[in-house]
Tab-separated table of C-alpha atoms in Angstrom:
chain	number	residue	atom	x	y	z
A	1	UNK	CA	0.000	0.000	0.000
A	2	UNK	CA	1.215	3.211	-0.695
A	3	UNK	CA	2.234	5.889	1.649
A	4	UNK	CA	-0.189	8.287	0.967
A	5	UNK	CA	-3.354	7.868	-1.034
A	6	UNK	CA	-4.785	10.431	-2.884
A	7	UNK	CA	-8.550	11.620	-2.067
A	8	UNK	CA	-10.797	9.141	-4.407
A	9	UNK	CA	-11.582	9.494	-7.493
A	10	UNK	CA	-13.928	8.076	-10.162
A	11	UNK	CA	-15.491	5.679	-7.646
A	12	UNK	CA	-18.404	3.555	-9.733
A	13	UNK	CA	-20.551	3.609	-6.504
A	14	UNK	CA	-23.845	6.591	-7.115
A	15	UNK	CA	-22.948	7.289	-3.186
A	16	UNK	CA	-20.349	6.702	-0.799
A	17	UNK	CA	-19.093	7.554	2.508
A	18	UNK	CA	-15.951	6.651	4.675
A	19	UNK	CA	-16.016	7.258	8.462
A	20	UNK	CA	-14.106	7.831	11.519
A	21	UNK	CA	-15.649	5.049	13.560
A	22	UNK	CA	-14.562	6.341	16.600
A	23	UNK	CA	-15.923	9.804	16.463
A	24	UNK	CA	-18.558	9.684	13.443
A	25	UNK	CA	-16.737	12.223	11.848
A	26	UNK	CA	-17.007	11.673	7.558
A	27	UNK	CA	-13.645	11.784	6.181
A	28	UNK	CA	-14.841	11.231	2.689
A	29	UNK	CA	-18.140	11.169	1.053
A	30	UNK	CA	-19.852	11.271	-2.415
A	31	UNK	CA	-23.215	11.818	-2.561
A	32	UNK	CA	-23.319	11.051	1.024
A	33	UNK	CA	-27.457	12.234	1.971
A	34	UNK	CA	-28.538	11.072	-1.510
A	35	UNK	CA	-31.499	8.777	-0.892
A	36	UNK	CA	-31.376	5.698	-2.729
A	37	UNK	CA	-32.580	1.608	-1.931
A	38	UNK	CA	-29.886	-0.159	-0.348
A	39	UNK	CA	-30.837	-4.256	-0.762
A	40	UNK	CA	-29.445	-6.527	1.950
A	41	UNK	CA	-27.081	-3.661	3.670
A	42	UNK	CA	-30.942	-3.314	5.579
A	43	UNK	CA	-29.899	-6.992	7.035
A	44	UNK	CA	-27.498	-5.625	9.436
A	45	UNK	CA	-30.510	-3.693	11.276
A	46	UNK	CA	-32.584	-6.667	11.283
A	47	UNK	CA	-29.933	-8.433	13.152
A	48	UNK	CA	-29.119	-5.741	15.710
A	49	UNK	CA	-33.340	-5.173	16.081
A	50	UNK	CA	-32.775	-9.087	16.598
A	51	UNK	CA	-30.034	-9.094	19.185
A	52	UNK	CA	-31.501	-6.213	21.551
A	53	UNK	CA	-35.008	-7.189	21.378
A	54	UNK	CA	-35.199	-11.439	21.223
A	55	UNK	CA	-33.525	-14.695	22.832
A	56	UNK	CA	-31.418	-16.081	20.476
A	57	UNK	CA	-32.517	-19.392	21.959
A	58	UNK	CA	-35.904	-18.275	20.979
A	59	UNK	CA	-38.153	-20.812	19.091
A	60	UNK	CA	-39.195	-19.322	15.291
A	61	UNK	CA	-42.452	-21.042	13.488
A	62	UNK	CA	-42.563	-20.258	9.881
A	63	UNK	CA	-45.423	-18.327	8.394
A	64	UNK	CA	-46.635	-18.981	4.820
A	65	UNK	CA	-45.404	-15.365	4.446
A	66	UNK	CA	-41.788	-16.120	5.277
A	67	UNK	CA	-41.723	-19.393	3.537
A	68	UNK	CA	-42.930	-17.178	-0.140
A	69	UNK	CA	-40.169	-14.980	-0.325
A	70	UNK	CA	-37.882	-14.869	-3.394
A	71	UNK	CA	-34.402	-15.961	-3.657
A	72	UNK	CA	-32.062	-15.921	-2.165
A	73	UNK	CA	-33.597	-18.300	0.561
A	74	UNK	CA	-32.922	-20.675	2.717
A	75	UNK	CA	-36.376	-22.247	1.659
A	76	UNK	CA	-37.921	-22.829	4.879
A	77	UNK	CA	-41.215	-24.352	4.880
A	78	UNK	CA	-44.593	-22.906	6.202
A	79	UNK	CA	-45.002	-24.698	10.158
A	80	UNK	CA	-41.191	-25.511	10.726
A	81	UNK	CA	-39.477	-24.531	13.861
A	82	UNK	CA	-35.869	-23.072	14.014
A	83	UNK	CA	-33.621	-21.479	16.730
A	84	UNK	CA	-33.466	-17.748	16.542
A	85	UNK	CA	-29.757	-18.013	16.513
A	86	UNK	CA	-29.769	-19.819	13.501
A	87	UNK	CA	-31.781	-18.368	11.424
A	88	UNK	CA	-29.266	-14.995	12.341
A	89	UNK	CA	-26.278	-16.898	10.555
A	90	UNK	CA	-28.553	-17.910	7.665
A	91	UNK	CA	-29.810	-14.026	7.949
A	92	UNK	CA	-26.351	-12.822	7.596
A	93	UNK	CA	-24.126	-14.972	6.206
A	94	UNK	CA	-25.983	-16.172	2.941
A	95	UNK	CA	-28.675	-13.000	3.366
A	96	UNK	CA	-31.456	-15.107	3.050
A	97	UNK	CA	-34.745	-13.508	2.206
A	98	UNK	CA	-37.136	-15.719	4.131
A	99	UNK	CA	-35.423	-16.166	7.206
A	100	UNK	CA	-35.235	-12.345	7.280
A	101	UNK	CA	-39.534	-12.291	7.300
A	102	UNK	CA	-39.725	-15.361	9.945
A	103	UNK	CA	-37.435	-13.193	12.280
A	104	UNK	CA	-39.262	-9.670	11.594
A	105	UNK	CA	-42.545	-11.779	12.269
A	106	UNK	CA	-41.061	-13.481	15.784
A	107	UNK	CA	-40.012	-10.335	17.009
A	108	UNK	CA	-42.387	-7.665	15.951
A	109	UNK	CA	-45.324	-10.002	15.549
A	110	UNK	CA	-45.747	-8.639	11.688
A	111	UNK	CA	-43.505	-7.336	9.534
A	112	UNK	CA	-44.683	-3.944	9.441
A	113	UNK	CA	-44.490	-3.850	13.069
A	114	UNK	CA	-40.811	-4.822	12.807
A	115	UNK	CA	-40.166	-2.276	10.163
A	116	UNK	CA	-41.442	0.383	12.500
A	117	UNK	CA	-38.863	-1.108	15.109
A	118	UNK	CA	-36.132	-0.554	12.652
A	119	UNK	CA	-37.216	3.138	11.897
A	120	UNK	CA	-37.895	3.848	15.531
A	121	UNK	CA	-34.279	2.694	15.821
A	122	UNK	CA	-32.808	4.011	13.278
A	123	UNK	CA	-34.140	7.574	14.569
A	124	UNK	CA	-32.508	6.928	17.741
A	125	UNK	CA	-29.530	6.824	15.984
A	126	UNK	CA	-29.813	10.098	14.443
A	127	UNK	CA	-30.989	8.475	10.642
A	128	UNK	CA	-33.568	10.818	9.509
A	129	UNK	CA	-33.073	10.414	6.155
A	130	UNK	CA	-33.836	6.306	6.206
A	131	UNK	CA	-36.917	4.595	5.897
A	132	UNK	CA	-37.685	0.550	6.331
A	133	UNK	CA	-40.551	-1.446	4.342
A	134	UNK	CA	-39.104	-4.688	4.524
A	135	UNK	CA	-36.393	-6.684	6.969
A	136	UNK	CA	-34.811	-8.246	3.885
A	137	UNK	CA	-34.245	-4.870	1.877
A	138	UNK	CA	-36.388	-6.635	-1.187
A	139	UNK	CA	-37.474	-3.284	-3.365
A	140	UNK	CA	-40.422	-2.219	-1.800
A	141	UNK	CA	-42.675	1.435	-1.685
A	142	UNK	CA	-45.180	2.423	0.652
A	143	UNK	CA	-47.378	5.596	0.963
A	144	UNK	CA	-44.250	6.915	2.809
A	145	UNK	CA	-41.894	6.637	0.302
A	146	UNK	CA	-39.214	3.867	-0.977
A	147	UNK	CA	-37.072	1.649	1.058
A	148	UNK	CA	-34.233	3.572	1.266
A	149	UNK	CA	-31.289	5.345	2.937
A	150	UNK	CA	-28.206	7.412	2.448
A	151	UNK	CA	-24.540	6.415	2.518
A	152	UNK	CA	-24.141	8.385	5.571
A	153	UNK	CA	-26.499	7.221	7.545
A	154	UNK	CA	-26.043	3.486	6.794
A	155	UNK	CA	-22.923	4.356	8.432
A	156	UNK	CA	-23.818	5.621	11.395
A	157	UNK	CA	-26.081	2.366	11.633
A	158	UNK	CA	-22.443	-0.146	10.982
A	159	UNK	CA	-20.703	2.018	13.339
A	160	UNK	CA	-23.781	1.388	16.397
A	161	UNK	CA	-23.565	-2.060	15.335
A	162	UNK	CA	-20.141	-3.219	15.571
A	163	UNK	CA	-20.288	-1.942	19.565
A	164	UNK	CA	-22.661	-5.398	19.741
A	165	UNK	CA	-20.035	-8.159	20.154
A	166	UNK	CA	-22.791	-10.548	19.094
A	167	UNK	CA	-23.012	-8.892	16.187
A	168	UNK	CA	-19.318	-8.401	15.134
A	169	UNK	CA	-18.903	-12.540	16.628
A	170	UNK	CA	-21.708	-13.678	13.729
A	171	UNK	CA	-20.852	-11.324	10.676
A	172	UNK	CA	-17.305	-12.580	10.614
A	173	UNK	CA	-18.459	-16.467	11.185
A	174	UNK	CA	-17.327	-18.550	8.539
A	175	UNK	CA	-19.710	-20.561	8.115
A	176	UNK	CA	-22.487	-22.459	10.307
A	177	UNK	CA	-24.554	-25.626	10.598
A	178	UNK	CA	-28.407	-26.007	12.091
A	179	UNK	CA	-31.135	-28.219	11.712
A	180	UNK	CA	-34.689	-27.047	12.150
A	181	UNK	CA	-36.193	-28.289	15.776
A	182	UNK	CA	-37.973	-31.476	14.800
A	183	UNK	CA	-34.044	-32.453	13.293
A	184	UNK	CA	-35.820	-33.225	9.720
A	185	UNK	CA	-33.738	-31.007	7.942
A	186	UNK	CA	-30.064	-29.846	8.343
A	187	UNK	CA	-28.345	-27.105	6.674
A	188	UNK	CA	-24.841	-25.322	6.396
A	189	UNK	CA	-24.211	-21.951	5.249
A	190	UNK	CA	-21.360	-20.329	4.353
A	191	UNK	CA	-20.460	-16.462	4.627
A	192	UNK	CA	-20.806	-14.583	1.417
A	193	UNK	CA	-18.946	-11.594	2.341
A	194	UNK	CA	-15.865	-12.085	0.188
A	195	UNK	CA	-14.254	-8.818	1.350
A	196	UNK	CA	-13.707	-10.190	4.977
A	197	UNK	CA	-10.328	-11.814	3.242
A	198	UNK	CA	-9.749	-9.252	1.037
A	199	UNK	CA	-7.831	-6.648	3.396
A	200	UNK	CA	-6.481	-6.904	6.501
A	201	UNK	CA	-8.496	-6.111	9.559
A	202	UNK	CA	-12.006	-6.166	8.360
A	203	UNK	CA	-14.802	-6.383	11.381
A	204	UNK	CA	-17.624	-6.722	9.604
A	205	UNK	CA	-19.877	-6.202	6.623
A	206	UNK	CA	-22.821	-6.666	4.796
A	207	UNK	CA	-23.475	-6.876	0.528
A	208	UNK	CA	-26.773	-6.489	-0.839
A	209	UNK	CA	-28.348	-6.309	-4.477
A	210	UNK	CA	-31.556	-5.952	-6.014
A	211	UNK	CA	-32.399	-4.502	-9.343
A	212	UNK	CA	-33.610	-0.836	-8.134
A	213	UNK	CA	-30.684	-0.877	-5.703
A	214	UNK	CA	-27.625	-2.396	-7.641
A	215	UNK	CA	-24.482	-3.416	-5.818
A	216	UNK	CA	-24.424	-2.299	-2.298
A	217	UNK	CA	-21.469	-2.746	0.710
A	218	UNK	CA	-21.176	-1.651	3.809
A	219	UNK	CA	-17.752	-2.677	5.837
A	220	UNK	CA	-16.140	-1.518	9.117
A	221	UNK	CA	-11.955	-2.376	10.022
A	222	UNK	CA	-9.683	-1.606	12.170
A	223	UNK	CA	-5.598	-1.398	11.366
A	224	UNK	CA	-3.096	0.514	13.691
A	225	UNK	CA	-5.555	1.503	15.973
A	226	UNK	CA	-7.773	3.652	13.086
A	227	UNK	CA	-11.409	1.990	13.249
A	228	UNK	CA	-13.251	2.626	9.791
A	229	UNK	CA	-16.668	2.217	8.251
A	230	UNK	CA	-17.236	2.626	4.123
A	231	UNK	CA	-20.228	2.715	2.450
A	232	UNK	CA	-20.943	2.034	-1.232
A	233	UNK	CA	-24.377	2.429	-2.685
A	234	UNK	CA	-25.570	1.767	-6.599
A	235	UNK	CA	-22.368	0.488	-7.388
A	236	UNK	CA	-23.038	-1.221	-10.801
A	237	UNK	CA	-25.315	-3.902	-11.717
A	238	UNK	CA	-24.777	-7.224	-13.510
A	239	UNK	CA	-21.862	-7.373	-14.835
A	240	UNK	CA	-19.971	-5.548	-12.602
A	241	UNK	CA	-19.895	-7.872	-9.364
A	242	UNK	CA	-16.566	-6.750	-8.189
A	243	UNK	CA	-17.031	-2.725	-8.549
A	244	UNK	CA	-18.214	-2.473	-4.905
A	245	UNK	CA	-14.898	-4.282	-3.637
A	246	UNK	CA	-12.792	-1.850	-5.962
A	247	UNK	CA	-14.468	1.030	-3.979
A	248	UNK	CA	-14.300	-0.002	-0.834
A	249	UNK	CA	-10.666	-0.552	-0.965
A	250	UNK	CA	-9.611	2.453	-2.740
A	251	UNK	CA	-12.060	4.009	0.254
A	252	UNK	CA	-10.221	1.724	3.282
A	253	UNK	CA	-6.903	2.425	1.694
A	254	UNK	CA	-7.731	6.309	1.402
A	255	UNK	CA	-8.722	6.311	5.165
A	256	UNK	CA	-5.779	4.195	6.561
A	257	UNK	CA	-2.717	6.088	4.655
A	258	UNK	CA	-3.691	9.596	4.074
A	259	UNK	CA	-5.304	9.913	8.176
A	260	UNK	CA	-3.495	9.501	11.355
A	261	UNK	CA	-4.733	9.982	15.117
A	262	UNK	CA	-4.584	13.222	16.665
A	263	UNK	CA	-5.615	14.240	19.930
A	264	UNK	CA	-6.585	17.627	21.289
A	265	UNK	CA	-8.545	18.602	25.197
A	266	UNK	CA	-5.342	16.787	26.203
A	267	UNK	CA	-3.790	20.934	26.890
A	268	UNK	CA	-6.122	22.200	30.018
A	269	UNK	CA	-5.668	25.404	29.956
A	270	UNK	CA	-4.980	27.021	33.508
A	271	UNK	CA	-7.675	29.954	33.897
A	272	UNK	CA	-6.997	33.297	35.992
A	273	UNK	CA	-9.585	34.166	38.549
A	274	UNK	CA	-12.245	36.177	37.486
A	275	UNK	CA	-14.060	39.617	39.465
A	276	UNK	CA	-17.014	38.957	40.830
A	277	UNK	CA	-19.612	41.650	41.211
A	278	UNK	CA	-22.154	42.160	44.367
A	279	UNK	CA	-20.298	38.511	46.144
A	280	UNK	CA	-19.393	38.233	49.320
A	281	UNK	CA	-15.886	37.098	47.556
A	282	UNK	CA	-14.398	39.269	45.052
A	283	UNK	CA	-13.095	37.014	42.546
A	284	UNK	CA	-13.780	32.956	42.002
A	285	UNK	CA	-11.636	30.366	40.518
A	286	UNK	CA	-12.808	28.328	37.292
A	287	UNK	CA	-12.042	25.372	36.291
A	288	UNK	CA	-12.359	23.222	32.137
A	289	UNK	CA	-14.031	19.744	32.823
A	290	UNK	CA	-12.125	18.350	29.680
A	291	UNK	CA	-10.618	14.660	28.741
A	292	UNK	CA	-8.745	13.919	26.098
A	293	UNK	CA	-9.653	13.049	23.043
A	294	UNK	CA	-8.487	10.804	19.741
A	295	UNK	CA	-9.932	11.819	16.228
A	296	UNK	CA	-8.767	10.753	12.760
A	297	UNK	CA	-7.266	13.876	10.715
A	298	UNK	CA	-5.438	14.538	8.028
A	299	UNK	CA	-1.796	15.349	8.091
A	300	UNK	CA	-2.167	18.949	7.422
A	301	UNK	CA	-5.035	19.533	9.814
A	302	UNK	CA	-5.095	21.630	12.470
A	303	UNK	CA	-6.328	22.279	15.813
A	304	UNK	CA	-6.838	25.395	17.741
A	305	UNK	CA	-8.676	26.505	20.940
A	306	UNK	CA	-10.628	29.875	22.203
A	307	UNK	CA	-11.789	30.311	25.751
A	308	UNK	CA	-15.174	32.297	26.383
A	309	UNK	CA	-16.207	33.787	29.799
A	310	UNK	CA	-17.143	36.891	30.953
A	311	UNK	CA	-14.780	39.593	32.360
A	312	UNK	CA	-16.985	40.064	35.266
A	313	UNK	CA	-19.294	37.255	37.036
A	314	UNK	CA	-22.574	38.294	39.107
A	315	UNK	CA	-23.082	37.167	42.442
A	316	UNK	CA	-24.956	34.600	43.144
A	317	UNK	CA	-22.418	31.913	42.280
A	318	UNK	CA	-22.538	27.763	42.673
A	319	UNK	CA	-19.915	25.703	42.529
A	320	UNK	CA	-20.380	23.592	39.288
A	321	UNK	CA	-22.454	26.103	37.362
A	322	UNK	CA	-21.237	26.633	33.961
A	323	UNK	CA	-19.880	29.898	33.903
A	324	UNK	CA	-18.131	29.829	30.138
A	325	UNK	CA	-16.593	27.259	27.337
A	326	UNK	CA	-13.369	26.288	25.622
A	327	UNK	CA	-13.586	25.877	22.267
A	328	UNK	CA	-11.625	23.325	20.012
A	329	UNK	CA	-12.082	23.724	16.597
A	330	UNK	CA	-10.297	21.832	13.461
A	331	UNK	CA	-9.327	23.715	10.643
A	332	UNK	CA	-11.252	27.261	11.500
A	333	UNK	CA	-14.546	24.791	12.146
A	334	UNK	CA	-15.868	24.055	15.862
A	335	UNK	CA	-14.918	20.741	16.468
A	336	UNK	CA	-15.692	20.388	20.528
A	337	UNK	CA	-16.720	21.892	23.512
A	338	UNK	CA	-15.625	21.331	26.859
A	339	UNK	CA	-17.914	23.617	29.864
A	340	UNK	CA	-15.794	25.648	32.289
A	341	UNK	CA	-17.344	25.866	35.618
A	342	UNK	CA	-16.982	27.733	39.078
A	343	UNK	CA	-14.837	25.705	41.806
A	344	UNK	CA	-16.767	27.262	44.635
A	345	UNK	CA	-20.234	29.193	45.780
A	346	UNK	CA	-20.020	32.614	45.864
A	347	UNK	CA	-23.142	34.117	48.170
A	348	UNK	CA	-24.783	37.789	46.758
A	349	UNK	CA	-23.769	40.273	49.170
A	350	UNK	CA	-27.248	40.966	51.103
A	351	UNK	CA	-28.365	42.980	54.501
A	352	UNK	CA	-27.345	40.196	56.796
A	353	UNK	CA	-24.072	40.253	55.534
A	354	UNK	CA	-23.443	44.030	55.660
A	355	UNK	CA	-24.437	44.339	59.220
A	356	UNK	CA	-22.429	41.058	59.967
A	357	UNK	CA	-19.018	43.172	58.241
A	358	UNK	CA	-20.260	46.074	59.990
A	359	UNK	CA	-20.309	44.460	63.417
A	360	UNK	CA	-16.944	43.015	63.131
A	361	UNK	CA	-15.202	45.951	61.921
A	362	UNK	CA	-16.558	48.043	64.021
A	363	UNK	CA	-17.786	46.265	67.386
A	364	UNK	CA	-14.845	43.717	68.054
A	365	UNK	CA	-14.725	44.354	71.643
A	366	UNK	CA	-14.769	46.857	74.165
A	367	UNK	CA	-13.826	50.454	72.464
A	368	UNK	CA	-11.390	53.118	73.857
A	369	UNK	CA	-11.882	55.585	76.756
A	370	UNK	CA	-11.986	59.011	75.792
A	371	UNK	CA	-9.450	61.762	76.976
């Protein structure tokens, strides 16, 4: 791999979108909020729905629903019973169409009530710009719109899910072997995510393909400490099978030689006490509650940092109230904020504490005689 990489160019994917895993920052993106269908990528939500929300010991009967999806499928068969677990690998590692609909039906009850899981979900994770129909990511349009997303926020979905070890543990299985409950039928499948081999340090990832959607990837790795998440969307149709791994490692390679780690809020600045007006103390001490912090940047980038607080504080004071902000920002652009706060209470001078001054400047024992 080279030393440096430049930015890239003439990528065959309609959208894509590399991330800082760590931070969420995009370091690269083309067409990153277009909204377009996104085929089996949707599979990696129906497995983290899956994993928060079900036992994986979980017993699944198959619907007539489930059983009449198209290829690809693991063709299970209206009334059989599988482990939850199972039909996850088969969900993931072949992207099985039916299994997908027997799991959205076990957890959600219907599939439209698992769909609304995923876009409940998917608006926790700040993805307001993707909308679920189906757990299998078959082309589908409602009265709300297509089944779609955007390059970014698929990956800001990849980068929630690889936090789930469960999740990371079955996308990078190699293969697995089940039978269905009444042990009638057995089955092996094998992981179709060629890419996994293809660099060094892949977590996880998901393909996907339908004929709306074209070739779709999403992938997440980690080398020398640099945790990364590409996306590519529409990346050609038949024909052009291997397009989405040509992007995805110009994308990986872009992110791992032309970005190292930087860290800024580890410089606490040391702040001068500030006046205080109408306190019973005339100045108070501040303090920056900062940590620390890694983020992917470019060689050239740089950091810099502006304090804001008043000249002059106002009485009433309490320790812990925000009194101003340090600023971090990358390149000219606010990158962080850290809260500087008082390190002790400073009372509002009142009557009380007048005549209490008063008293012990003036009465502190007996006075003089007079001459």
């Amino acid at each position: 791999m080279p030393l440096t990489a430049a930015e890239p160019e003439n990528l065959h994917a309609a959208a894509a979108v590399l991330m800082d895993a760590e931070s969420g920052r995009v370091l690269f993106e083309k067409n990153g909020t277009e909204k377009l269908p996104m085929a089996s990528t949707t599979k990696i939500m129906t497995l983290l729905i899956a994993l928060e929300n079900a036992d994986p010991d979980g017993i699944v009967t198959v619907s007539s629903r489930a059983a009449s999806m198209p290829e690809v499928k693991l063709h299970i068969r209206e009334g059989e019973r599988y482990r939850l677990l199972d039909l996850l690998y088969s969900l993931i590692l072949e992207s099985h169409n039916d299994t997908a609909v027997a799991i959205a039906e076990h957890i959600g009850g219907s599939v439209e009530q698992f769909a609304f899981m995923m876009n409940q979900k998917a608006r926790d994770l700040g993805c307001f710009d993707t909308y679920f129909i189906t757990p299998n990511g078959l082309d589908a349009q409602d009265e709300h719109g297509i089944h779609s997303t955007t390059a970014k926020d698929l990956a800001r979905i990849m980068r929630f899910c690889i936090r789930n070890e469960e999740f990371l543990a079955i996308t990078r299985t190699a293969s697995h072997t089940f039978s269905d409950l009444d042990g009638t039928r057995n089955f092996t499948v094998q992981n179709k995510n060629a890419f996994l081999n293809m660099m060094d340090g892949v977590l996880s990832g998901k393909t996907g393909f339908t004929g709306n959607a074209g070739y779709c990837y999403v992938c997440a790795m980690e080398s020398g400490g640099k945790h990364l998440i590409s996306v590519v969307l529409a990346c050609g149709w038949p024909g052009n099978r291997t397009w989405k791994w040509q992007d995805t490692t110009k994308l990986m390679n872009y992110g791992l030689s032309d970005f190292e780690i930087k860290t800024f809020g580890d410089e606490i600045p040391v702040l001068a006490p500030v006046p205080v007006r109408n306190g019973r103390s005339s100045k108070i001490s501040l303090s920056v509650t900062a940590a620390p912090k890694e983020l992917l940047c470019r060689k050239e980038d740089t950091f810099s940092m502006d304090i804001l607080i008043p000249d002059t504080l106002t009485a009433p004071v309490t320790a812990g109230e925000m009194m101003g902000t340090v600023v971090y920002y990358l390149n000219g652009s606010i990158l962080d904020l850290f809260p500087i706060t008082a390190c002790e209470d400073i009372p509002a001078i009142d009557f009380r504490f007048i005549f209490q001054q008063v008293t012990e400047k003036w009465l502190p024992g007996t006075p003089p005689e007079s001459h």
